[in-house]
Tab-separated table of C-alpha atoms and ligand atoms in Angstrom:
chain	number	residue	atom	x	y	z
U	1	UNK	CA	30.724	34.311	-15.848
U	2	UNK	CA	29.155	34.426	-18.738
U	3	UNK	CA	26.400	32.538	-20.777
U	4	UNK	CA	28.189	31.292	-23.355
U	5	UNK	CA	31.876	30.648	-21.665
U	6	UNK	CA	29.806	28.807	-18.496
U	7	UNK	CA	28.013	26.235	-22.014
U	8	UNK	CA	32.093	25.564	-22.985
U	9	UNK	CA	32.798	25.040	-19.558
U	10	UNK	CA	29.933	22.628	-18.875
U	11	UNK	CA	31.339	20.934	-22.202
U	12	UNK	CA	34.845	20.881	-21.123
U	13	UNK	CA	34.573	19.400	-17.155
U	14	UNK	CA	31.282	17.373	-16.965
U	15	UNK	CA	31.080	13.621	-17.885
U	16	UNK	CA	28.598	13.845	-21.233
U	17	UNK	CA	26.209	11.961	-19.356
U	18	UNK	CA	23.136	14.185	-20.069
U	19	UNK	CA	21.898	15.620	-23.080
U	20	UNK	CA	21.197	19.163	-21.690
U	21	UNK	CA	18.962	22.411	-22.874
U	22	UNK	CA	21.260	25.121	-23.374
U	23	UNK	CA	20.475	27.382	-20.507
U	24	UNK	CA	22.048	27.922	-17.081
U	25	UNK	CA	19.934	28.023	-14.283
U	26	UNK	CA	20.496	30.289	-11.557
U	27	UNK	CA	18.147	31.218	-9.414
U	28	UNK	CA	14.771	29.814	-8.710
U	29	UNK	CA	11.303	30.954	-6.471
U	30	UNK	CA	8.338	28.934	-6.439
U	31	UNK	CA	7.348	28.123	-9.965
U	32	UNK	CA	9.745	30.343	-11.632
U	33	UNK	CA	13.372	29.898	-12.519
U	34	UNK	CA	15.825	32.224	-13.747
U	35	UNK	CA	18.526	31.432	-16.532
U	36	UNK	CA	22.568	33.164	-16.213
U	37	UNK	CA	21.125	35.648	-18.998
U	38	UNK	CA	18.406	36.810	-17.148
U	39	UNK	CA	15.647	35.007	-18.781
U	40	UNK	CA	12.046	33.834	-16.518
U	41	UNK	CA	11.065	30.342	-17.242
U	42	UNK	CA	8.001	28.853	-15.646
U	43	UNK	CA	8.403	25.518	-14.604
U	44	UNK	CA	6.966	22.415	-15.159
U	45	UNK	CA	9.711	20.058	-14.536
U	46	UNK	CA	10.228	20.537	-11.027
U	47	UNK	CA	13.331	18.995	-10.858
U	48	UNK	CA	11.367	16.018	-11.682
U	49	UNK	CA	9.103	15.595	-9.336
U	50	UNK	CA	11.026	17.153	-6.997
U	51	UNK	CA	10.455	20.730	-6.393
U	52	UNK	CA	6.980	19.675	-4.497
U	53	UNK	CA	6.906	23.021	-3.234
U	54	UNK	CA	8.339	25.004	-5.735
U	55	UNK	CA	11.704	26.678	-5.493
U	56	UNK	CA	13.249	27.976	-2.056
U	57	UNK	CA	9.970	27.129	-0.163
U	58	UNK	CA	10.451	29.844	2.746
U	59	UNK	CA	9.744	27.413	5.322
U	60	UNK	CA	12.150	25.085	3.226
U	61	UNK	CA	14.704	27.433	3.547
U	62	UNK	CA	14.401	28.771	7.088
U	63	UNK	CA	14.358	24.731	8.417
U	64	UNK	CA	17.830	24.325	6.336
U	65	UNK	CA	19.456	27.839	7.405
U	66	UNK	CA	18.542	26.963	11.388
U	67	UNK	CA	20.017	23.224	10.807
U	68	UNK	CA	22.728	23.828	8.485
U	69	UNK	CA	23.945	26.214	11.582
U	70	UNK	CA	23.065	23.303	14.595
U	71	UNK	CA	24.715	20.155	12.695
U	72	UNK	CA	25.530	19.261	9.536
U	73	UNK	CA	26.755	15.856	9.835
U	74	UNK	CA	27.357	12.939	12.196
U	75	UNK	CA	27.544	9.222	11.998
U	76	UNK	CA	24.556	6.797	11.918
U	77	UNK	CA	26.539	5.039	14.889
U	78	UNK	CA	24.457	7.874	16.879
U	79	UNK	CA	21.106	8.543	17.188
U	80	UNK	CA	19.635	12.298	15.219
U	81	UNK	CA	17.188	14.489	15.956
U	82	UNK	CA	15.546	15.227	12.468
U	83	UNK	CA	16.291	11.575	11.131
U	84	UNK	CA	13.591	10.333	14.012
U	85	UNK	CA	11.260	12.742	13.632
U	86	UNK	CA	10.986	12.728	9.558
U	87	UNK	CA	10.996	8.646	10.515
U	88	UNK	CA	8.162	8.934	13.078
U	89	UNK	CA	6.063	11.501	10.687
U	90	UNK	CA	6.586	9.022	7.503
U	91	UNK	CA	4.904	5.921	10.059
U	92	UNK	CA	2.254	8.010	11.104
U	93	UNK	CA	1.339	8.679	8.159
U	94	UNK	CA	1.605	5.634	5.946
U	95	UNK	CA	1.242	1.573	6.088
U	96	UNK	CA	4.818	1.374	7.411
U	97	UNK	CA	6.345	1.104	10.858
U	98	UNK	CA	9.900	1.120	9.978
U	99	UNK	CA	12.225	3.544	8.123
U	100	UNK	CA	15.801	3.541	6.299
U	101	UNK	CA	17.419	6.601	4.731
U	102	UNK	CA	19.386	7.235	2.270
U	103	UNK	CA	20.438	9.479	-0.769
U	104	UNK	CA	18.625	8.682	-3.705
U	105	UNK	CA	15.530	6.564	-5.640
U	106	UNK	CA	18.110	4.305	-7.095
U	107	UNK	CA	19.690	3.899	-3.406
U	108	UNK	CA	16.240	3.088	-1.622
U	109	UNK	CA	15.440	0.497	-4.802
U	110	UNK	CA	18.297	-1.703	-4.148
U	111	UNK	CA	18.111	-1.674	0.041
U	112	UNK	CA	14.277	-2.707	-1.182
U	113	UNK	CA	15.408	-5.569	-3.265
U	114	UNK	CA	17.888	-6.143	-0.250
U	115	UNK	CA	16.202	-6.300	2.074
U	116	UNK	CA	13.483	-8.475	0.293
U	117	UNK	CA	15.751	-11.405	0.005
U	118	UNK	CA	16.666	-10.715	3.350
U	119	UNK	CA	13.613	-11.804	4.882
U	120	UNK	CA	13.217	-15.213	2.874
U	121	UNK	CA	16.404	-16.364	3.958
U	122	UNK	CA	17.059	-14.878	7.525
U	123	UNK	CA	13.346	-14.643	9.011
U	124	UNK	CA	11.357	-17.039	6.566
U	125	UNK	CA	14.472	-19.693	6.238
U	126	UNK	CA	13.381	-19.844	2.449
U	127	UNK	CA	15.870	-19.557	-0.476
U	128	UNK	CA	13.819	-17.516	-2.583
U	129	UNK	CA	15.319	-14.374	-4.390
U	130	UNK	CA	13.308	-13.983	-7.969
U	131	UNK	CA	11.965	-10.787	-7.987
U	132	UNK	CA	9.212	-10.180	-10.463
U	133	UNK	CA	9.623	-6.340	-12.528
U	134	UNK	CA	7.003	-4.864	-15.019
U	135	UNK	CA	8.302	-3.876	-18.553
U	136	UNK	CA	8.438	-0.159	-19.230
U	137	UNK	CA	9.292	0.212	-15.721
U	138	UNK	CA	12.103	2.603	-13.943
U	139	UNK	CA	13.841	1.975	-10.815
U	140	UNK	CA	17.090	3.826	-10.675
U	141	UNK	CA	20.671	3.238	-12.314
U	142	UNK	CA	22.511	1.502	-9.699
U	143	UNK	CA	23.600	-2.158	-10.949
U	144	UNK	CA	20.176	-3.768	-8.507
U	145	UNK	CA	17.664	-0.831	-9.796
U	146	UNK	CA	18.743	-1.254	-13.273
U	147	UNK	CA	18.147	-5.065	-13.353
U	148	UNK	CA	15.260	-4.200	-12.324
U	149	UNK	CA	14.636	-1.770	-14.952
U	150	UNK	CA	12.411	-3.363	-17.873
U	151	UNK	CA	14.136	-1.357	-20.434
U	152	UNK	CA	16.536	-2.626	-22.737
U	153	UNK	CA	17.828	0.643	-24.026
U	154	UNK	CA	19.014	1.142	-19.871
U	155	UNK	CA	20.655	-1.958	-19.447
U	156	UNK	CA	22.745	-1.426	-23.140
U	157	UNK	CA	26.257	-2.398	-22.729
U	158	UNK	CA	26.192	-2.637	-19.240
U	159	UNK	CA	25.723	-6.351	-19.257
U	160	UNK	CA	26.134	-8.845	-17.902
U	161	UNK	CA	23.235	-7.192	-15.133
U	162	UNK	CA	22.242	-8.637	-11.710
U	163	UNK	CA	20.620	-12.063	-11.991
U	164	UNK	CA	16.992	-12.997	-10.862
U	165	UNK	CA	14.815	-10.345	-12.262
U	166	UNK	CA	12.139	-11.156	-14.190
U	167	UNK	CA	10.335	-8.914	-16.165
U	168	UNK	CA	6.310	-9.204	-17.261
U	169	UNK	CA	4.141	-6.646	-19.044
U	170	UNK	CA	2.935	-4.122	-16.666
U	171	UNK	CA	-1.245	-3.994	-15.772
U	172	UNK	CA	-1.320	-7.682	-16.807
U	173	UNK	CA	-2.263	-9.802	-13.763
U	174	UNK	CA	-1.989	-12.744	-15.793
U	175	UNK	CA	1.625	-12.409	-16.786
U	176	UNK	CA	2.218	-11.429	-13.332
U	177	UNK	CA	0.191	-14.971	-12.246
U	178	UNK	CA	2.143	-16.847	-15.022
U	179	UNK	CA	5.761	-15.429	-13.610
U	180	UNK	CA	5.342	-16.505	-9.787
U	181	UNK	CA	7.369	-19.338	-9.394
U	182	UNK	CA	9.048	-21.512	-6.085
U	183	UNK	CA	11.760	-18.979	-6.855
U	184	UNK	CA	10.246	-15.705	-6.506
U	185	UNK	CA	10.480	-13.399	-3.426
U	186	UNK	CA	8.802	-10.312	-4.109
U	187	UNK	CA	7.074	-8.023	-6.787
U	188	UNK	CA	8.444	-4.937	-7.453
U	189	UNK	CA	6.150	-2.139	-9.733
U	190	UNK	CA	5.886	1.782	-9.788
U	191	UNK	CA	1.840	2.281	-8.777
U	192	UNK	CA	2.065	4.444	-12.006
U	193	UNK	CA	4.971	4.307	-14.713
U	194	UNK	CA	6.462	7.969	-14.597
U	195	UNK	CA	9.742	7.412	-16.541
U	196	UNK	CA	7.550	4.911	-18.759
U	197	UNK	CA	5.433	7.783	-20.397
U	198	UNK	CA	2.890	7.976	-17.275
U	199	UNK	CA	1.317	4.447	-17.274
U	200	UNK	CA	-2.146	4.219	-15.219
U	201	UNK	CA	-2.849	0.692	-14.073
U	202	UNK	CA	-6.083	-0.522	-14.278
U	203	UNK	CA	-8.426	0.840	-11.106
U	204	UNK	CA	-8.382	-2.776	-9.612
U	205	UNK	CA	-4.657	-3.991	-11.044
U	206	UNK	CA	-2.768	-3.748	-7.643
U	207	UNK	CA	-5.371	-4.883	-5.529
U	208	UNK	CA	-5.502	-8.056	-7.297
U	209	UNK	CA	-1.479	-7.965	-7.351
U	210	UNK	CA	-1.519	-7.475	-3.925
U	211	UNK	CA	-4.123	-10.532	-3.605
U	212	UNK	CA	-1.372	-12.776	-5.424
U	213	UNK	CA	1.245	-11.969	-3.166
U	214	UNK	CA	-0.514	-12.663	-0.102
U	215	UNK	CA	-1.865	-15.810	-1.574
U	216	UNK	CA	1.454	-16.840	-2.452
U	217	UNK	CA	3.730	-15.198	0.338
U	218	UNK	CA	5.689	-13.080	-1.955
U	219	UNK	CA	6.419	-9.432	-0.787
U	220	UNK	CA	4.763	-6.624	-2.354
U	221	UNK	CA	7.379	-3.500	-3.512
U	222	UNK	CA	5.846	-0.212	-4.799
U	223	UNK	CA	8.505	2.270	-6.356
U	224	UNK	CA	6.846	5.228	-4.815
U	225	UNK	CA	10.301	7.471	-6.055
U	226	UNK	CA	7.998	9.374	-8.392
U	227	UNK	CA	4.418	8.831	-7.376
U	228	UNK	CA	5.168	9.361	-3.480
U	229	UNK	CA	4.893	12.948	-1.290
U	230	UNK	CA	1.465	14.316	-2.633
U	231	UNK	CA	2.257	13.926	-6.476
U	232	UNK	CA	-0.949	11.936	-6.993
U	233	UNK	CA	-3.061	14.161	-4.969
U	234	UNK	CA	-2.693	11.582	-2.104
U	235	UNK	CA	0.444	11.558	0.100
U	236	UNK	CA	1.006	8.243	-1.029
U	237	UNK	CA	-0.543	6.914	-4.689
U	238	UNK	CA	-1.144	3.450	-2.971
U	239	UNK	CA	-3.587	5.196	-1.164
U	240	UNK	CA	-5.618	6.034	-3.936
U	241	UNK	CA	-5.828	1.712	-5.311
U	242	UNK	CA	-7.667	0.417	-1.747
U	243	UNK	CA	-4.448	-1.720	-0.919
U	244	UNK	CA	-0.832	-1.279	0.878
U	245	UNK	CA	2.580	-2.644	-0.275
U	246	UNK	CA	5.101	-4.281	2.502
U	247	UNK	CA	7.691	-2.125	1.353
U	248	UNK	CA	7.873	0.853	-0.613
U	249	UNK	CA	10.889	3.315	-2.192
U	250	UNK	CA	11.074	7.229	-1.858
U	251	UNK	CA	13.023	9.799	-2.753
U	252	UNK	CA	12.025	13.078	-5.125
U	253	UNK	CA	9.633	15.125	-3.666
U	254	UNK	CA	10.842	14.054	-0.011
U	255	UNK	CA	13.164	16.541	0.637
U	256	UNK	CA	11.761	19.376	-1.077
U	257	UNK	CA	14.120	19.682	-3.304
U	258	UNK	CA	17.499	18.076	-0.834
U	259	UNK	CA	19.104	14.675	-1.780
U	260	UNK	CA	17.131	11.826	0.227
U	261	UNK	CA	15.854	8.573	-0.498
U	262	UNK	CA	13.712	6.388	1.889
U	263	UNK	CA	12.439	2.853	2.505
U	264	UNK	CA	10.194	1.685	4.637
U	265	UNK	CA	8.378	-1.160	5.394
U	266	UNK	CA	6.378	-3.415	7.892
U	267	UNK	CA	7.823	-4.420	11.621
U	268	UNK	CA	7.403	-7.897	10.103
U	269	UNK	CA	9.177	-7.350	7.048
U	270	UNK	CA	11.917	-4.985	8.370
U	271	UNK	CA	13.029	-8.023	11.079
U	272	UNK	CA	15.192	-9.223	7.951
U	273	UNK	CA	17.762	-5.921	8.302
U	274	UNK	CA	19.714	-6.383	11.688
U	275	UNK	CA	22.978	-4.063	12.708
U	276	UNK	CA	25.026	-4.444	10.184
U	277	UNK	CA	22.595	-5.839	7.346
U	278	UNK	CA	22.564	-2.398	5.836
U	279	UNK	CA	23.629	0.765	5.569
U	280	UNK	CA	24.693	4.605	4.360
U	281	UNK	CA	26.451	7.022	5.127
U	282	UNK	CA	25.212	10.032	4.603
U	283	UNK	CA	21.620	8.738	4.177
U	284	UNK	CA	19.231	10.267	6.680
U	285	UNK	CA	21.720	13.680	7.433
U	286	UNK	CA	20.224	16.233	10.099
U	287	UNK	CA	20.364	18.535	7.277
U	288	UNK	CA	18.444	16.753	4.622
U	289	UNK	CA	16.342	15.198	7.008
U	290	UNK	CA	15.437	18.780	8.459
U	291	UNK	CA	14.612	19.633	4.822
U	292	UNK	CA	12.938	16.752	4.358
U	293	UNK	CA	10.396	16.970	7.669
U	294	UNK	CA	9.677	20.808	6.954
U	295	UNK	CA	8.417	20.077	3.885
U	296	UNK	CA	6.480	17.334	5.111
U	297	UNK	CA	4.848	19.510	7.600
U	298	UNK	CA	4.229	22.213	4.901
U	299	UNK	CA	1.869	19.184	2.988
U	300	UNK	CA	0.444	18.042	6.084
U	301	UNK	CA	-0.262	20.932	7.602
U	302	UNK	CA	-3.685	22.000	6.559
U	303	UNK	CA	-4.639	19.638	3.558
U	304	UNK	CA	-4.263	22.798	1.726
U	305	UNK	CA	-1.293	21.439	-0.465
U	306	UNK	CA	-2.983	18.322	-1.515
U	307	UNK	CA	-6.371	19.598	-1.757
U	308	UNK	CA	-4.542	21.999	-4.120
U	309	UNK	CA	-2.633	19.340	-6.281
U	310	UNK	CA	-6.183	17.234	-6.547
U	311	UNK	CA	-8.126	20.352	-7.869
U	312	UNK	CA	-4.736	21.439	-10.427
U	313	UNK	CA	-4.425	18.231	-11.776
U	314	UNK	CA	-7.492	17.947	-12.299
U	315	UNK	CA	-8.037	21.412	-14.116
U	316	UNK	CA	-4.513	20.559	-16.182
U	317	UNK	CA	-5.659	17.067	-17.412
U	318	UNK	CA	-8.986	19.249	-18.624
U	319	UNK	CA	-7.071	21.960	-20.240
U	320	UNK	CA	-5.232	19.600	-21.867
U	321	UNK	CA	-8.045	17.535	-23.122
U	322	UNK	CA	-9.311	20.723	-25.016
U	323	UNK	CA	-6.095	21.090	-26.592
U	324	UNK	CA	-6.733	17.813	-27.727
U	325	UNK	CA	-10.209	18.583	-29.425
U	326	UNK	CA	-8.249	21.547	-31.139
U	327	UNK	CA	-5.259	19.414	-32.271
U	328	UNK	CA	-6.433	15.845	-32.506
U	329	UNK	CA	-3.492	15.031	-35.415
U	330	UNK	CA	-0.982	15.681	-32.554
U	331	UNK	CA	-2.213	14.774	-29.219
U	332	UNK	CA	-3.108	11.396	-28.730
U	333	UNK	CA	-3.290	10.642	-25.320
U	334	UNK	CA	-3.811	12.449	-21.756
U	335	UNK	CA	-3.171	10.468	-19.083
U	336	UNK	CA	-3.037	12.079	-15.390
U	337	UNK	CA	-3.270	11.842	-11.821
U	338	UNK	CA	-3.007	14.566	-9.410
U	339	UNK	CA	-0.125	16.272	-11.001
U	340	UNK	CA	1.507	13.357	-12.040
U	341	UNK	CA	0.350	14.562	-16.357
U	342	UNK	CA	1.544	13.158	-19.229
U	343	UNK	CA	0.395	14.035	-23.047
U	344	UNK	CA	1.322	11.547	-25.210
U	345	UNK	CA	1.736	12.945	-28.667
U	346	UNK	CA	1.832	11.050	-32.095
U	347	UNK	CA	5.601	12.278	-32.898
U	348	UNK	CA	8.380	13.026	-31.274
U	349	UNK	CA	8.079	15.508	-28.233
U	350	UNK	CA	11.978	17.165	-28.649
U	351	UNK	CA	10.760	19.625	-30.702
U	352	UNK	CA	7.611	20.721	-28.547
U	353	UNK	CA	9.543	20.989	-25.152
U	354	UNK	CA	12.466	23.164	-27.554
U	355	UNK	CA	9.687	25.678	-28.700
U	356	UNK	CA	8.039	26.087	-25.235
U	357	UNK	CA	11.615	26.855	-23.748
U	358	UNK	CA	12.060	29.873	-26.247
U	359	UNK	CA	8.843	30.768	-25.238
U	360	UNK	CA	9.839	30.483	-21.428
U	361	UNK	CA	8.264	27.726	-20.285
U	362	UNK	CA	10.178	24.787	-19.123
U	363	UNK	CA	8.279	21.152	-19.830
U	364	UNK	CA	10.033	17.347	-20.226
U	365	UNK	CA	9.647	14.980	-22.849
U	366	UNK	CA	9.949	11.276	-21.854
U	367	UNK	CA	9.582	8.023	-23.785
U	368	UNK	CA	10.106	9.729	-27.271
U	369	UNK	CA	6.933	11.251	-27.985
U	370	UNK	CA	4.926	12.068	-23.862
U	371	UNK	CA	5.197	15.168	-22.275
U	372	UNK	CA	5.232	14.974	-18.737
U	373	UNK	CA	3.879	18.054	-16.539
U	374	UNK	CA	5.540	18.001	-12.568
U	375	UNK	CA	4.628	21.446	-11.418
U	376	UNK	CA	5.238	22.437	-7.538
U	377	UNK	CA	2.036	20.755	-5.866
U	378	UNK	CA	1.118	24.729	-4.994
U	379	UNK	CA	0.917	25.494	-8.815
U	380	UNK	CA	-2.233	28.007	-9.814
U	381	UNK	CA	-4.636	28.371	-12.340
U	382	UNK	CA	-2.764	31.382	-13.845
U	383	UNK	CA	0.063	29.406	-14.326
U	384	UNK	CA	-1.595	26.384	-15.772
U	385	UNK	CA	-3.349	29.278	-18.226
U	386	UNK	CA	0.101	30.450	-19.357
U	387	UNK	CA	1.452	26.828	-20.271
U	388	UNK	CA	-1.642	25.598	-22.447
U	389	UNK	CA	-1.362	29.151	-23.749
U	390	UNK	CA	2.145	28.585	-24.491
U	391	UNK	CA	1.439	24.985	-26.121
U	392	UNK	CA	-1.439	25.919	-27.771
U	393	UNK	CA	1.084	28.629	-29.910
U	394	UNK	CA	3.566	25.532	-30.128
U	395	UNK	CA	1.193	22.911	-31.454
U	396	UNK	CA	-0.151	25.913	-34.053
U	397	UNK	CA	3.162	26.344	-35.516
U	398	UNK	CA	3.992	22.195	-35.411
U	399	UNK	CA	0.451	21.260	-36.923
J	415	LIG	C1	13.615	8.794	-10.573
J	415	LIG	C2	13.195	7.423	-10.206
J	415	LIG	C3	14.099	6.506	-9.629
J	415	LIG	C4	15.553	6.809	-9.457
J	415	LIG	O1	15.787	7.846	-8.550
J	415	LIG	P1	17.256	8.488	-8.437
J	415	LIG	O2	17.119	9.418	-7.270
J	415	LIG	O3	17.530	9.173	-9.732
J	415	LIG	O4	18.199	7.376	-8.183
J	415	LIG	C5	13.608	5.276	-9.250
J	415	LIG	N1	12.315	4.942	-9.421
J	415	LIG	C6	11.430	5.797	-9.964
J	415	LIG	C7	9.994	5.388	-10.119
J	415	LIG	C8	11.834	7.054	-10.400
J	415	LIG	O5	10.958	7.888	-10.973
C-alpha cells in the first residue's frame, strides 16, 4: 500500500490518540529506520528509550525466532523457563531479590503503588496509604500511575483521579520533609525526570530522600521505566546516587524493543504480595521474557555496551554544548546523563524535530520547548556527527 492511502487509513481506523509525524515506518536495523517511501532516517528516538540496542538486534532476533518456535504462551499458574531466568539475572544484578512481570511502565507503576500499601497493612499492620509524588513527574496512564502523575495537563478531564497522592516539587528535600505525614506509605520519584524535560536531581537529593524514608519507615519507589537498562550509563541510574530504593518500576529498554514491564523489590518488602495479591496475564511471556534476557545478556556481556553509552553520552552532551556557544539565543540548557540528553531550547521544539525529519533524522520534543536524544546504547561517533550536523543546519535556518 501506498504512502499516502496507508496516512488516510491511519486517519480513518486509529483512535486520534497521538499526534503523529507523517511517515510510515517500515523497516528498521540498528540506528536506522526506513519509511513506506523508501526514505533512511537515523534515529534518535529509539522507541523511547526503548530500542537499547537498536533495531532487530541479531541476537534479539535469533532469541525471539528460537522461542517464538518452543512456546509462545502459557499461564502464570505454571512455572517458565525464560520468566526465571530474566528474574534471577535482574536479582543478580540489582538491590532486589524479588521480581513481578508484566506489560508495560504504567502496569509495573501501579503493582508498585500496590504493593506499597500492601505491606503497611498486611506485614506492618499500619493503615498508611499516602504516597508522596514529585511535580513534573511521569508514571504511566493507567488510573494509579496517573494520580501519580504531577501534571495537570495528564490528569485533564479524567477526574475525579485516585485519592492519596500527594504531590511536592521535585529535588526539594524540604517539601519532601514537609509532606511526610502519619498517613504516608511510600515515596515514589523517577531518579531523573525523562517525560519532565530531563530533570537531574541534585548529586546528594536521593540519598538524603532515601535517609527520610528510613528515618521515618516509609518505602522508597524509583520509576526506573525510563532511566533503567543502561540508559544512564549504569544498568540501573540508582546506581550512579550511592543509595538503593525498596522497590523500583521497569519497562522500556527491558525487552529490547518487546512489551514488558517489571517490578521488583526487597524479600522484606515483597512479603506484602501473597497468591492471589497480584497479578497479569500475559506479563512475564516466554517470548518477551526470552527477548527480554537476550538483551540483557547482550549489555552484560562484556561491559562493552555500557562502557559505550558512558563514553557517547558523554561526547553528545559535548557536541551539544558547542552548539550552544554557536547558538546561545536558542539553546538554553543541556542537561544529560549517559544517553539519557535533553536540550532545552528557549522556544518551542515542534519546529526543530519537523526540520531534522526532512533532513532524515528522527529526534523528540518533550515538555514544549526540550529535545530529548534516546539513541540505541551502541550508537557511534559518526552518527552523533551526522545529528549535530543535521541540527546545526536546523538551528541556522531557525536563528
Ligand atoms: C514511559 C514511562 C512510563 C509509562 O510507561 P508505559 O509503558 O508507557 O506505560 C512510566 N514511567 C516513566 C518514568 C516513563 O518514562
Amino acid at each position: 500500500m501506498d504512502t499516502k492511502k496507508l496516512l488516510e487509513e491511519s486517519d480513518k481506523y486509529l483512535m486520534h490518540t497521538y499526534g503523529r509525524y507523517p511517515i510510515v515506518l517500515r523497516k528498521g536495523r540498528g540506528m536506522k529506520v526506513w519509511g513506506s517511501d523508501g526514505k533512511e532516517y537515523l534515529d534518535f528516538v529509539g522507541g523511547i528509550a526503548v530500542n537499547c540496542l537498536g533495531h532487530c538486534h541479531p541476537k534479539v532476533v535469533i532469541a525471539i525466532q528460537k522461542q517464538v518456535q518452543r512456546l509462545i504462551h502459557v499461564s502464570n499458574y505454571y512455572h517458565i523457563e525464560p520468566q526465571i531466568r530474566l528474574a534471577k539475572m535482574l536479582v543478580e544484578n540489582s538491590f532486589a531479590d524479588k521480581v513481578f512481570f508484566c506489560n508495560s511502565g504504567a502496569e509495573a507503576n501501579e503493582a508498585a503503588i500496590k504493593l506499597a500499601r500492601r505491606y503497611c497493612r498486611e506485614v506492618l499492620g499500619q493503615d498508611r496509604y499516602e504516597i508522596i509524588t514529585a511535580r513534573n513527574s511521569f508514571h504511566g496512564r493507567t488510573y494509579a500511575a496517573l494520580s501519580a502523575t504531577g501534571q495537570e495537563k495528564f490528569h485533564k478531564g479524567f477526574e475525579p483521579l485516585v485519592p492519596g497522592f500527594r504531590h511536592v516539587d521535585f529535588n526539594d528535600i524540604e517539601a519532601l520533609s514537609g509532606a511526610i505525614s502519619k498517613e504516608t506509605c511510600a515515596i515514589l520519584l523517577e531518579p531523573i525526570q525523562g517525560e519532565g524535560g530531563v530533570r537531574l536531581p541534585d548529586p546528594d537529593y536521593l540519598r538524603e530522600v532515601r535517609r527520610l524514608c528510613d528515618e521515618h519507615h516509609i518505602l522508597l519507589i524509583l520509576d526506573e521505566v525510563q532511566t533503567g537498562i543502561g540508559r544512564t550509563g549504569r544498568l540501573f541510574a540508582y546506581e550512579h546516587f550511592d543509595m538503593s530504593p525498596d522497590i523500583m518500576t521497569l519497562a522500556k529498554g527491558l525487552g529490547g524493543g518487546m512489551p514488558i514491564g517489571a517490578m521488583l523489590a526487597t524479600d522484606k518488602v515483597s512479603a506484602g504480595f501473597q497468591p492471589g495479591s497480584h497479578a497479569s496475564t500475559f506479563g512475564g511471556n516466554p517470548l518477551v521474557c526470552a527477548a527480554a534476557a537476550t538483551t540483557l545478556d547482550v549489555i552484560l556481556e562484556d561491559g562493552f555496551v555500557l562502557d559505550q553509552c558512558r563514553r557517547m553520552g558523554t561526547l553528545l552532551a559535548k557536541r551539544l554544548s558547542e552548539l550552544q556557544d554557536e547558538f546561545p539565543n536558542i539553546i538554553a540548557e543541556i542537561r544529560a546523563m549517559g544517553l539519557l540528553v535533553g536540550m532545552e531550547l528557549t522556544r518551542d521544539g515542534a519546529p526543530a524535530v519537523k526540520a531534522c525529519m526532512e533532513r532524515g533524522v528522527l529526534i523528540n520534543c518533550t515538555s514544549g520547548n526540550v529535545l530529548r536524544f534516546m539513541p540505541a546504547l551502541i550508537v557511534t561517533e559518526k552518527e552523533i556527527d551526522h545529528l549535530v550536523e543535521i541540527l546545526e543546519q536546523v538551528f541556522d535556518t531557525l536563528s
